[in-house]
GROMACS .gro file of C-alpha atoms in nm:
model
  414
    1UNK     CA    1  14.156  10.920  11.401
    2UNK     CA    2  13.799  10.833  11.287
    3UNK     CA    3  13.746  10.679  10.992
    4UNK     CA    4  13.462  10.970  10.842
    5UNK     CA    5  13.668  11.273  11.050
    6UNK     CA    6  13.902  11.384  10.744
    7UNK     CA    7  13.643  11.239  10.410
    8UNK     CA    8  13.287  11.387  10.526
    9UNK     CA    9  13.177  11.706  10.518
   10UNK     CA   10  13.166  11.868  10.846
   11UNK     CA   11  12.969  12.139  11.082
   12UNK     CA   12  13.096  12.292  11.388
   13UNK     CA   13  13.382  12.011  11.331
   14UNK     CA   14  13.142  11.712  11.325
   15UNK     CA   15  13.093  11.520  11.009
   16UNK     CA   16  12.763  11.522  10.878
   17UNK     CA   17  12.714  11.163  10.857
   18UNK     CA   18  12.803  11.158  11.181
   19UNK     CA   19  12.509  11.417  11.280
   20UNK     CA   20  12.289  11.233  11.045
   21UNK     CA   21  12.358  10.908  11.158
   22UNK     CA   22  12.069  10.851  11.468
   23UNK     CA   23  11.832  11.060  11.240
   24UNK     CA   24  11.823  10.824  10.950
   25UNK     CA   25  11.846  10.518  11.173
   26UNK     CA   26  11.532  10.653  11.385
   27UNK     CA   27  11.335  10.680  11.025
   28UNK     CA   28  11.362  10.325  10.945
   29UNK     CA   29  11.279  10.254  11.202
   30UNK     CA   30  10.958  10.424  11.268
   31UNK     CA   31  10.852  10.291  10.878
   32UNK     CA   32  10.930   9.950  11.032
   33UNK     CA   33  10.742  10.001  11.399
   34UNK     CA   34  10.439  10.132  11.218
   35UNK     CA   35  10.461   9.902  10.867
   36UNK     CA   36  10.220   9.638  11.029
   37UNK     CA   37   9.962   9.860  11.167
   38UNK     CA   38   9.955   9.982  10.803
   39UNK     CA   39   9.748   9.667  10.670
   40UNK     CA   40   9.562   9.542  10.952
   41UNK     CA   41   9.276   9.347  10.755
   42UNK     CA   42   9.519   9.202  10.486
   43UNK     CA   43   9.758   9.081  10.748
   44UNK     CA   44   9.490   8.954  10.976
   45UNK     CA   45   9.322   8.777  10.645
   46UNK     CA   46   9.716   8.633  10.585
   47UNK     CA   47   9.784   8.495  10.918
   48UNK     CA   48   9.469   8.404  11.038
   49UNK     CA   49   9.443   8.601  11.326
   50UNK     CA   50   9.185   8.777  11.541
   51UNK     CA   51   9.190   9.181  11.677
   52UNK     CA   52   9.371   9.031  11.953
   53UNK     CA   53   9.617   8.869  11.814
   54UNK     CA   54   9.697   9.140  11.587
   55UNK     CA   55   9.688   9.387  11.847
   56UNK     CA   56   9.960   9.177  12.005
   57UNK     CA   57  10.130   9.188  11.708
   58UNK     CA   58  10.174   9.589  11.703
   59UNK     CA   59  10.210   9.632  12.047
   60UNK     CA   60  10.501   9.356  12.094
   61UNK     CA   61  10.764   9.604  12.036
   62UNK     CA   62  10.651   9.843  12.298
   63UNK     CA   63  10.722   9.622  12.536
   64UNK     CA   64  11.116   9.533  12.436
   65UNK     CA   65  11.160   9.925  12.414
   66UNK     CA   66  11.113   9.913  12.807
   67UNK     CA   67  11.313   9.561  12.830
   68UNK     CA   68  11.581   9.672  12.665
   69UNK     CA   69  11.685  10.013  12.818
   70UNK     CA   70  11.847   9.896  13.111
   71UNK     CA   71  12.119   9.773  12.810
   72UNK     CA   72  12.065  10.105  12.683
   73UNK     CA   73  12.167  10.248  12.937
   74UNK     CA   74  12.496   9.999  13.017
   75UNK     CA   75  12.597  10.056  12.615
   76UNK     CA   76  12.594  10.444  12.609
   77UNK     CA   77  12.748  10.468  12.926
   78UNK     CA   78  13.031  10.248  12.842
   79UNK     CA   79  13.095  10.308  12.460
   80UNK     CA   80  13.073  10.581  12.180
   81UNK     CA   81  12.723  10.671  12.086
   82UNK     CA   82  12.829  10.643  11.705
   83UNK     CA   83  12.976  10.269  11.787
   84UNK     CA   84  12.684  10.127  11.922
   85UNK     CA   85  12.427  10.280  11.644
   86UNK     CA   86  12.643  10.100  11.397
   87UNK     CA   87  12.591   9.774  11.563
   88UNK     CA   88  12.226   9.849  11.602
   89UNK     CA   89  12.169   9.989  11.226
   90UNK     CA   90  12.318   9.645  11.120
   91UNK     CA   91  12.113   9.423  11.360
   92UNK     CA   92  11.789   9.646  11.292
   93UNK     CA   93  11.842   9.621  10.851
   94UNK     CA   94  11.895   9.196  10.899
   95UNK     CA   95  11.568   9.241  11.110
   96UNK     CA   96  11.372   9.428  10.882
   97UNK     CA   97  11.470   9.183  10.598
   98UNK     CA   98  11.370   8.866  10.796
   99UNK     CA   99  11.068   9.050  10.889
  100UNK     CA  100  10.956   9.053  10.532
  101UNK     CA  101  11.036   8.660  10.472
  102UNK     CA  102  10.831   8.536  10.804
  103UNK     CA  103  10.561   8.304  10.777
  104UNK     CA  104  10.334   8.230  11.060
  105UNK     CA  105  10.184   8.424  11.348
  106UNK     CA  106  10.439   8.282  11.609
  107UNK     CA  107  10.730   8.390  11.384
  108UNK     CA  108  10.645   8.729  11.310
  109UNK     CA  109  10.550   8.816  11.666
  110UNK     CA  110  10.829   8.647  11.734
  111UNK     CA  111  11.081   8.867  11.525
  112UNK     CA  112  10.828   9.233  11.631
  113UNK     CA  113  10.974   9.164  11.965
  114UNK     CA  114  11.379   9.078  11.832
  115UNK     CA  115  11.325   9.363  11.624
  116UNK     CA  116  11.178   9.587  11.903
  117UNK     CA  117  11.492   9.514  12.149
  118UNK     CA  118  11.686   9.721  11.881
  119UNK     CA  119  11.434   9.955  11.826
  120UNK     CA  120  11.453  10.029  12.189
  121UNK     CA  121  11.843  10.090  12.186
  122UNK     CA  122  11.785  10.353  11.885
  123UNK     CA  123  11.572  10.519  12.086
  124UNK     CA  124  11.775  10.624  12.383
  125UNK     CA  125  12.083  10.554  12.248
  126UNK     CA  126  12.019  10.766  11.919
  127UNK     CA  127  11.893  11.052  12.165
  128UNK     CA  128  12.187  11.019  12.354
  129UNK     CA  129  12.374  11.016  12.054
  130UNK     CA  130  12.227  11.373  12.003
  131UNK     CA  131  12.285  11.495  12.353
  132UNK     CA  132  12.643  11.460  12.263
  133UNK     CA  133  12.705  11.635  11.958
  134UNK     CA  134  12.488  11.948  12.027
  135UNK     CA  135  12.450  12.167  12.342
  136UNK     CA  136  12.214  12.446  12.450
  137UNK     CA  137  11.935  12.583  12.222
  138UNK     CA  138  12.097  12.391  11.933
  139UNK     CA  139  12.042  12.003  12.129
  140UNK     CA  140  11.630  12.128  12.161
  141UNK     CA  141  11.635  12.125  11.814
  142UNK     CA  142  11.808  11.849  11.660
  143UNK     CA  143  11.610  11.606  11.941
  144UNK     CA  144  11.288  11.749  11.781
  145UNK     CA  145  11.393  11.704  11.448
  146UNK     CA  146  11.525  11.301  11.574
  147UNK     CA  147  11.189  11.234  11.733
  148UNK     CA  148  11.016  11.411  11.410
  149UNK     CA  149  11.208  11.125  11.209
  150UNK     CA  150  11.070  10.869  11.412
  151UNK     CA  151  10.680  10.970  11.332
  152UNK     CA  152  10.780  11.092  10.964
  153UNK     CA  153  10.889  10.708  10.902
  154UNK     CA  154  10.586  10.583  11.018
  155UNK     CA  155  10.394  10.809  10.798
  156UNK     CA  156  10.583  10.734  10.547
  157UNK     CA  157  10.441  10.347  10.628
  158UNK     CA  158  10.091  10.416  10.592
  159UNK     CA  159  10.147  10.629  10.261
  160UNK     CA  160  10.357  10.347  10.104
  161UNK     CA  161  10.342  10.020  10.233
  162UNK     CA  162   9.967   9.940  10.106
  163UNK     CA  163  10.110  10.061   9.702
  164UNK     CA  164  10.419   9.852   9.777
  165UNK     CA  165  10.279   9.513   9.853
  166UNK     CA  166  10.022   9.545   9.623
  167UNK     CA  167  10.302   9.646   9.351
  168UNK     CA  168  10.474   9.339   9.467
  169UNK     CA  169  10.213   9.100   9.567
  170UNK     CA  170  10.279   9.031   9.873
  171UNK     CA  171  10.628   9.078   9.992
  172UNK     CA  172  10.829   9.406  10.061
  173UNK     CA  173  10.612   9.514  10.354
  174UNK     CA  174  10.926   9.667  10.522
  175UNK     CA  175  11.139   9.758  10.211
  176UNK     CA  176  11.103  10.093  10.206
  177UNK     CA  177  11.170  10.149  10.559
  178UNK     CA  178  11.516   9.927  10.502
  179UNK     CA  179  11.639  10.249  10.245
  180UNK     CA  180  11.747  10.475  10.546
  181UNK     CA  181  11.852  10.195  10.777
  182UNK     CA  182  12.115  10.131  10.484
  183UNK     CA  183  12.226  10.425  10.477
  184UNK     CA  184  12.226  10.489  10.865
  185UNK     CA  185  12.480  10.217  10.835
  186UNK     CA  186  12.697  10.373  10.606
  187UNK     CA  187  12.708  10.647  10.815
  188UNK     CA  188  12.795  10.408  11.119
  189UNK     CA  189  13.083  10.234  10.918
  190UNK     CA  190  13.205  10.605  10.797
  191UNK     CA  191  13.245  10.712  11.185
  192UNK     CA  192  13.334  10.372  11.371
  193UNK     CA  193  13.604  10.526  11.481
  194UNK     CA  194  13.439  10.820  11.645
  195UNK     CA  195  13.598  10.936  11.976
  196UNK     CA  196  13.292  11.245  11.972
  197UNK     CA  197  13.031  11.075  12.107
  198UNK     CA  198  13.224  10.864  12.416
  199UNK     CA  199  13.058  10.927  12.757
  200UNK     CA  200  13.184  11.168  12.962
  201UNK     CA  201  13.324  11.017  13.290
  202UNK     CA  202  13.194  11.163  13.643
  203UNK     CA  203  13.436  11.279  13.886
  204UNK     CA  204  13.317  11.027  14.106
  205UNK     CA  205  13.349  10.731  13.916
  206UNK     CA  206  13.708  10.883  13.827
  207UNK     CA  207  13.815  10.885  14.180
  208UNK     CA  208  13.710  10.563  14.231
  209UNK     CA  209  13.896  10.439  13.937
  210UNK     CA  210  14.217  10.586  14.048
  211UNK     CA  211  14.177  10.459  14.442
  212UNK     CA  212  14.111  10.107  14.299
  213UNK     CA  213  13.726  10.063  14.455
  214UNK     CA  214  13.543   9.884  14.260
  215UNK     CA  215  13.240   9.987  14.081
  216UNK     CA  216  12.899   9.809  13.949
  217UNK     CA  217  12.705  10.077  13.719
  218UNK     CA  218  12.751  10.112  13.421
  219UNK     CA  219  13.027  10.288  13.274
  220UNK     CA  220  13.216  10.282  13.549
  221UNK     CA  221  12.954  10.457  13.778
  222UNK     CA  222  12.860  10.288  14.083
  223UNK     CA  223  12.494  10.206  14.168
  224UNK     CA  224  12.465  10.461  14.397
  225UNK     CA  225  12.550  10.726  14.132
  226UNK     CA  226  12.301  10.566  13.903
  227UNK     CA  227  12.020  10.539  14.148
  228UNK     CA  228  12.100  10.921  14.190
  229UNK     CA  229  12.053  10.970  13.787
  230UNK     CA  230  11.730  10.784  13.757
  231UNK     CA  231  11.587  10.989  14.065
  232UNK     CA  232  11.720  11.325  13.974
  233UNK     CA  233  11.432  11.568  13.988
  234UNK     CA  234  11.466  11.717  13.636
  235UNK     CA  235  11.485  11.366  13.509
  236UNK     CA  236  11.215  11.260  13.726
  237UNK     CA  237  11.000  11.536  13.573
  238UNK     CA  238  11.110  11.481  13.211
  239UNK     CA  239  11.022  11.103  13.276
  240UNK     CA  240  10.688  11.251  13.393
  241UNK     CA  241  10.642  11.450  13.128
  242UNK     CA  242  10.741  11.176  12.840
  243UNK     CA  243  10.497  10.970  13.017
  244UNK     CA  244  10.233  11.169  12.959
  245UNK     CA  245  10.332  11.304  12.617
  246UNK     CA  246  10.402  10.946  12.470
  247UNK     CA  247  10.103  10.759  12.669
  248UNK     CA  248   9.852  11.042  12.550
  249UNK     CA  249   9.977  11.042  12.212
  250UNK     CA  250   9.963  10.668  12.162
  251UNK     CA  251   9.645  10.632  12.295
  252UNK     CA  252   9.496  10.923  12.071
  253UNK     CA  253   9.640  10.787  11.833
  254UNK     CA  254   9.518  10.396  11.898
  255UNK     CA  255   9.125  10.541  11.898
  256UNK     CA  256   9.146  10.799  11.652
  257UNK     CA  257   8.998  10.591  11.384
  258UNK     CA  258   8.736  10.479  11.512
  259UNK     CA  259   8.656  10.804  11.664
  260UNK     CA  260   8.596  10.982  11.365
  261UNK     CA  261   8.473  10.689  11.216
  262UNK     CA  262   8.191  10.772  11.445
  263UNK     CA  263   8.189  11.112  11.311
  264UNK     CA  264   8.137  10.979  10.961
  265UNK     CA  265   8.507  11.133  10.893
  266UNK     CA  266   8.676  10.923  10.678
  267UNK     CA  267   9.056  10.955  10.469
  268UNK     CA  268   9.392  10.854  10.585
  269UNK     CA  269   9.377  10.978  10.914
  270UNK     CA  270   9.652  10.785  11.099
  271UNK     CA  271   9.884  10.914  10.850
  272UNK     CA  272   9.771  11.238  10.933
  273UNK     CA  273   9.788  11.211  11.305
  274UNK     CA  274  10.154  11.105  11.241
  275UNK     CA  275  10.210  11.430  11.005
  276UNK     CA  276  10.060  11.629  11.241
  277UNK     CA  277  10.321  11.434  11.513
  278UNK     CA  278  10.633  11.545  11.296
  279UNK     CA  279  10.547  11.888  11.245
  280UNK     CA  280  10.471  11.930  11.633
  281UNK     CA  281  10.800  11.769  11.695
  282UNK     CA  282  11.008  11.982  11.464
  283UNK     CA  283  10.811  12.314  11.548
  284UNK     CA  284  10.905  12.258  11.866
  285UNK     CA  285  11.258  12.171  11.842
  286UNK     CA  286  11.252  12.519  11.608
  287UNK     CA  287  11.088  12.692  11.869
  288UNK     CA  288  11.395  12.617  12.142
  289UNK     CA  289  11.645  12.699  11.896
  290UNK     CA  290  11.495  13.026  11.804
  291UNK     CA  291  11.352  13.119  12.098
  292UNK     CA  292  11.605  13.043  12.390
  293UNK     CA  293  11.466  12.978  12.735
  294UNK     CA  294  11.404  12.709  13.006
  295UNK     CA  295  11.313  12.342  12.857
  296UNK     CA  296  11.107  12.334  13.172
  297UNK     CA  297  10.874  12.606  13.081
  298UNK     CA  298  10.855  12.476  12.685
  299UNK     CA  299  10.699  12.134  12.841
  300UNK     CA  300  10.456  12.351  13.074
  301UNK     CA  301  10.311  12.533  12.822
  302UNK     CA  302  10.297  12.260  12.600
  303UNK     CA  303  10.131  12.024  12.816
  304UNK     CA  304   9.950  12.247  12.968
  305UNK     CA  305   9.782  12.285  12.580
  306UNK     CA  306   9.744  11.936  12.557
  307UNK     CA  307   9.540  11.930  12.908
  308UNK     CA  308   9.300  12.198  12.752
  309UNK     CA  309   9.239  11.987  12.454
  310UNK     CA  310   9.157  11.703  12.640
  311UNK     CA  311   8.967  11.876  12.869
  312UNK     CA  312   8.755  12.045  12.638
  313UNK     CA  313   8.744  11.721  12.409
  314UNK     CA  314   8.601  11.547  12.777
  315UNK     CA  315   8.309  11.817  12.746
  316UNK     CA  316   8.155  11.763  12.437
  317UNK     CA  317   8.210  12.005  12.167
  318UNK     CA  318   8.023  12.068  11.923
  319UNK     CA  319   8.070  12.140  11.518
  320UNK     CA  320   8.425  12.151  11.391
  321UNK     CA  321   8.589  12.188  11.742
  322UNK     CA  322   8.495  11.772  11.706
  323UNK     CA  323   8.746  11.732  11.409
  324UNK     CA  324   8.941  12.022  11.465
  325UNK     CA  325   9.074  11.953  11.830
  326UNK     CA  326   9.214  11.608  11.795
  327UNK     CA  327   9.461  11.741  11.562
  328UNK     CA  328   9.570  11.998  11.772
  329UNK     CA  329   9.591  11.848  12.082
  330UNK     CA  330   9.788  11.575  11.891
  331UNK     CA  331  10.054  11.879  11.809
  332UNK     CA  332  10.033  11.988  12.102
  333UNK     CA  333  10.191  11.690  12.280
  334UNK     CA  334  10.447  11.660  11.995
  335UNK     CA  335  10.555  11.971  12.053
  336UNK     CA  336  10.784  11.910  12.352
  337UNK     CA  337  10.953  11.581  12.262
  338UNK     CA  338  11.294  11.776  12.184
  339UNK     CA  339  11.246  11.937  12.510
  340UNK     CA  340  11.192  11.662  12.761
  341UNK     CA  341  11.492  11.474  12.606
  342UNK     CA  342  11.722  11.806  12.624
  343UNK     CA  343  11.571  11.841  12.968
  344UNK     CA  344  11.715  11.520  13.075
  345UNK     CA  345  11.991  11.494  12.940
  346UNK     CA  346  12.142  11.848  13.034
  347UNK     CA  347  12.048  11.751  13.415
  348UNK     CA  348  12.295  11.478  13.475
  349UNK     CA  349  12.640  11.398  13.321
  350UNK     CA  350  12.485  11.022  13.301
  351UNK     CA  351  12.290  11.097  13.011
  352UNK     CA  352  12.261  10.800  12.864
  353UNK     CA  353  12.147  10.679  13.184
  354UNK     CA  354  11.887  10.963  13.253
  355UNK     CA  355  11.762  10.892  12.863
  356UNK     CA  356  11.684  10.522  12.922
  357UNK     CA  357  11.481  10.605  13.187
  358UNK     CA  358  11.255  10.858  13.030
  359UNK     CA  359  11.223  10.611  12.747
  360UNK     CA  360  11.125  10.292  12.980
  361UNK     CA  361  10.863  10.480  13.184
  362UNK     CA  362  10.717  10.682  12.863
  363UNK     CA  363  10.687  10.299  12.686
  364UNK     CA  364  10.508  10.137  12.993
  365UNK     CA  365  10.224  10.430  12.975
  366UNK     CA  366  10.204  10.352  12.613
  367UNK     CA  367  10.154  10.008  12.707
  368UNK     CA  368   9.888  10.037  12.972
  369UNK     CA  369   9.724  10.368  12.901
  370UNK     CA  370   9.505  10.231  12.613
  371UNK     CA  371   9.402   9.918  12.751
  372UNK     CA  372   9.256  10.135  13.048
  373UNK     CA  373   9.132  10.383  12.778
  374UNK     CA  374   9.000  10.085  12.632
  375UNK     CA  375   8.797   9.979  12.930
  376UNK     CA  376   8.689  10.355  13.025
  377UNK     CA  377   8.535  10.365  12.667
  378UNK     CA  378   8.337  10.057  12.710
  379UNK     CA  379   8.183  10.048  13.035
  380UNK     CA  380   8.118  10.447  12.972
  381UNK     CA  381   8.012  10.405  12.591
  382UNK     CA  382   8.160  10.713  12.480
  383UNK     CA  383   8.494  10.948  12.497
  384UNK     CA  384   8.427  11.105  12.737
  385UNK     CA  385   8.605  10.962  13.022
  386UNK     CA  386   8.908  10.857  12.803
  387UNK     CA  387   8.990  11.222  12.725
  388UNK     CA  388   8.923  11.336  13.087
  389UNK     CA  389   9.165  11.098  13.230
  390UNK     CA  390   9.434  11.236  12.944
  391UNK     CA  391   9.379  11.579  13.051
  392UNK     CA  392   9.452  11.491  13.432
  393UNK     CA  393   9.745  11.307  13.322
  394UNK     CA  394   9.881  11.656  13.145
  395UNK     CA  395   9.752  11.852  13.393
  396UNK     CA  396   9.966  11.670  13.692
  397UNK     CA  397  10.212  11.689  13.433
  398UNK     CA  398  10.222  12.092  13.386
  399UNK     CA  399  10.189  12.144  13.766
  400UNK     CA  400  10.522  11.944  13.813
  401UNK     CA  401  10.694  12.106  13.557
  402UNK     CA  402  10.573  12.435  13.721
  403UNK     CA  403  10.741  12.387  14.046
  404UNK     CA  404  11.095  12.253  13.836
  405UNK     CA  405  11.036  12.550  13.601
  406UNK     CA  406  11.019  12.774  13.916
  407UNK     CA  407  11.321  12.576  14.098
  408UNK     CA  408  11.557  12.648  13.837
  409UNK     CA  409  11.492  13.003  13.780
  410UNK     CA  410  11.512  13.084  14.090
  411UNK     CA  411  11.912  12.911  14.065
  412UNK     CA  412  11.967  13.074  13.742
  413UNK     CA  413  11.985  12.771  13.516
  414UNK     CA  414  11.843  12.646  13.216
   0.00000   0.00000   0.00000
């Protein structure tokens, strides 16, 4: 019996820690992800670094999100959900801390990626996690409300961490973000005995288990039935559509400074952006709860929004539709997030497998998409092309989702 099954609180039979477990985990560490980006100039000024060094800097954990999934994936195929969180909430907290006491370019970016491997496993792991506990209508919203967390901690970063280190002067850059992480770990240590969140075996792998043939995937699966996960249509289309929700949003988000910088608007816009982020991604999760229908033809409509804001963005507005359409194209693509996870994960019963791959291919487009946005903006000298190519990226998007949308109707499923 687990250790938090008979002394927590429960819904629907499952402690609440339990349920709040990947949701206070994914907080911290969105504070810690976006903590840096929070002070670029005093950071720069304290390590003696260049644009491109710091950009390096922020951008390090990106790529150990993608590195790391294919462990993802092995973990949460082969042991509770709730287990491997706790492991993760410890390693990510020890992180955090050390983050804080590093001196020296080398060592910090050094740590961002360390830190960033673990990120990576909260990620799909903590979405898997989700996937779970909670089926139907109910899984649309809690993954909104888990990938709201993730944005509302990095708001949380730009609101606090400039008061903080000035309070402190100097230190306790990533403090704040630890709070959660602490108690995501007492949550962890309440359930490490959870049985809930195990991963459901396929009937292949169990036949091959009880005729002796060996298997190499993960979990017991054998390659074959993993290579059939990662190319699944529905995940294929989810990883599709996280690639162009993620890459898009990133990238927005990467220029939106000095876009309306441009425009003479000034304030704390990145926190904004990020607000903006966790209301889209809890709206939407809301919206599949409430409003039952195909997860498919949420992420249609959704990017198909987003591809209108861009394109309209591309043409040059005029006025308020300037400041006004960022914003709510930013929604737009946060709107989904529950949707494309609950779309994956409902299509395979690999979903920790299926997860990890939406996550690695959504984490290489936010790797490369601004660099190439980068490039577009300078040899065009404007926004033009940057927010055309988004709204081809969403467009391809919606179309593909259109045809799965249309599949499964037509076979009566979700």
């Amino acid at each position: 019996m687990s250790a938090g099954r008979t002394a927590a609180p429960s819904r629907d039979g499952v402690p609440v820690t339990l349920r709040l477990l990947p949701h206070a985990l994914v907080a911290s560490t969105g504070y810690v992800l976006f903590a840096v980006a929070a002070l670029p100039d005093l950071l720069s000024a304290r390590l003696g670094i260049g644009p491109s060094a710091f950009g390096l800097l922020t951008s390090a954990p990106l790529g150990a999100f993608v590195l790391v999934q294919p462990l993802a994936s092995r973990l949460s195929d082969r042991r509770p959900t709730a287990v491997v969180l706790l492991w993760a909430a410890a390693v990510h907290v020890a992180l955090a801390a050390a983050l804080d006491l590093a001196e020296g370019f080398a060592t910090l970016l050094a740590l961002r990626f360390a830190w960033g491997l673990v990120a990576g496993l909260v990620l799909s792991v903590g979405a898997t996690h989700v996937a779970r506990l909670r089926r139907g209508p109910g899984s649309t919203l809690e993954q909104g409300v888990f990938g709201g967390m993730l944005t509302l901690g990095g708001a949380a970063a730009f609101l606090l961490a400039g008061p903080v280190v000035a309070a402190t002067g100097g230190p306790g850059l990533h403090a704040v973000g630890i709070v959660p992480g602490v108690v995501a770990l007492a949550c962890g240590l309440r359930n490490r005995g959870d049985r809930r969140t195990a991963p459901r075996v396929s009937s292949n792998a169990q036949a091959s288990d009880d005729s002796g043939t060996s298997t190499d995937g993960p979990g017991g699966r054998s390659a074959r039935e993993t290579l059939a996960t990662v190319t699944n249509p529905t995940v294929l289309v989810a990883a599709l559509s996280y690639v162009a929700v993620i890459g898009s949003y990133v990238t927005l988000s990467t220029f939106v400074t000095s876009y309306f910088g441009e425009l003479g608007v000034l304030g704390p816009l990145n926190a904004l952006v990020l607000v903006g982020a966790t209301a889209g991604r809890v709206a939407g999760g809301v919206a599949g709860w409430r409003f039952p229908g195909s997860d498919a033809t949420f992420v249609v409509v959704s990017v198909a929004a987003a591809a209108a804001g861009f394109a309209a963005l591309a043409s040059g507005p005029g006025g308020r539709l300037l400041v006004a359409l960022p914003f709510a194209t930013m929604v737009a693509l946060s709107v989904p997030f529950g949707a494309v996870f609950d779309l994956a994960a409902g299509a395979t019963e690999a979903e920790g497998v299926a997860l990890a791959a939406v996550v690695a291919a959504g984490n290489v487009a936010a790797l490369v998409l601004p660099p190439v946005a980068g490039a577009l903006r300078e040899t065009t000298g404007g926004y033009a092309g940057v927010f055309g190519m988004l709204a081809l990226l969403n467009g391809v998007t919606a179309v593909c989702a259109v045809a799965l949308a249309g599949g499964r109707h037509a076979e009566g499923g979700r």
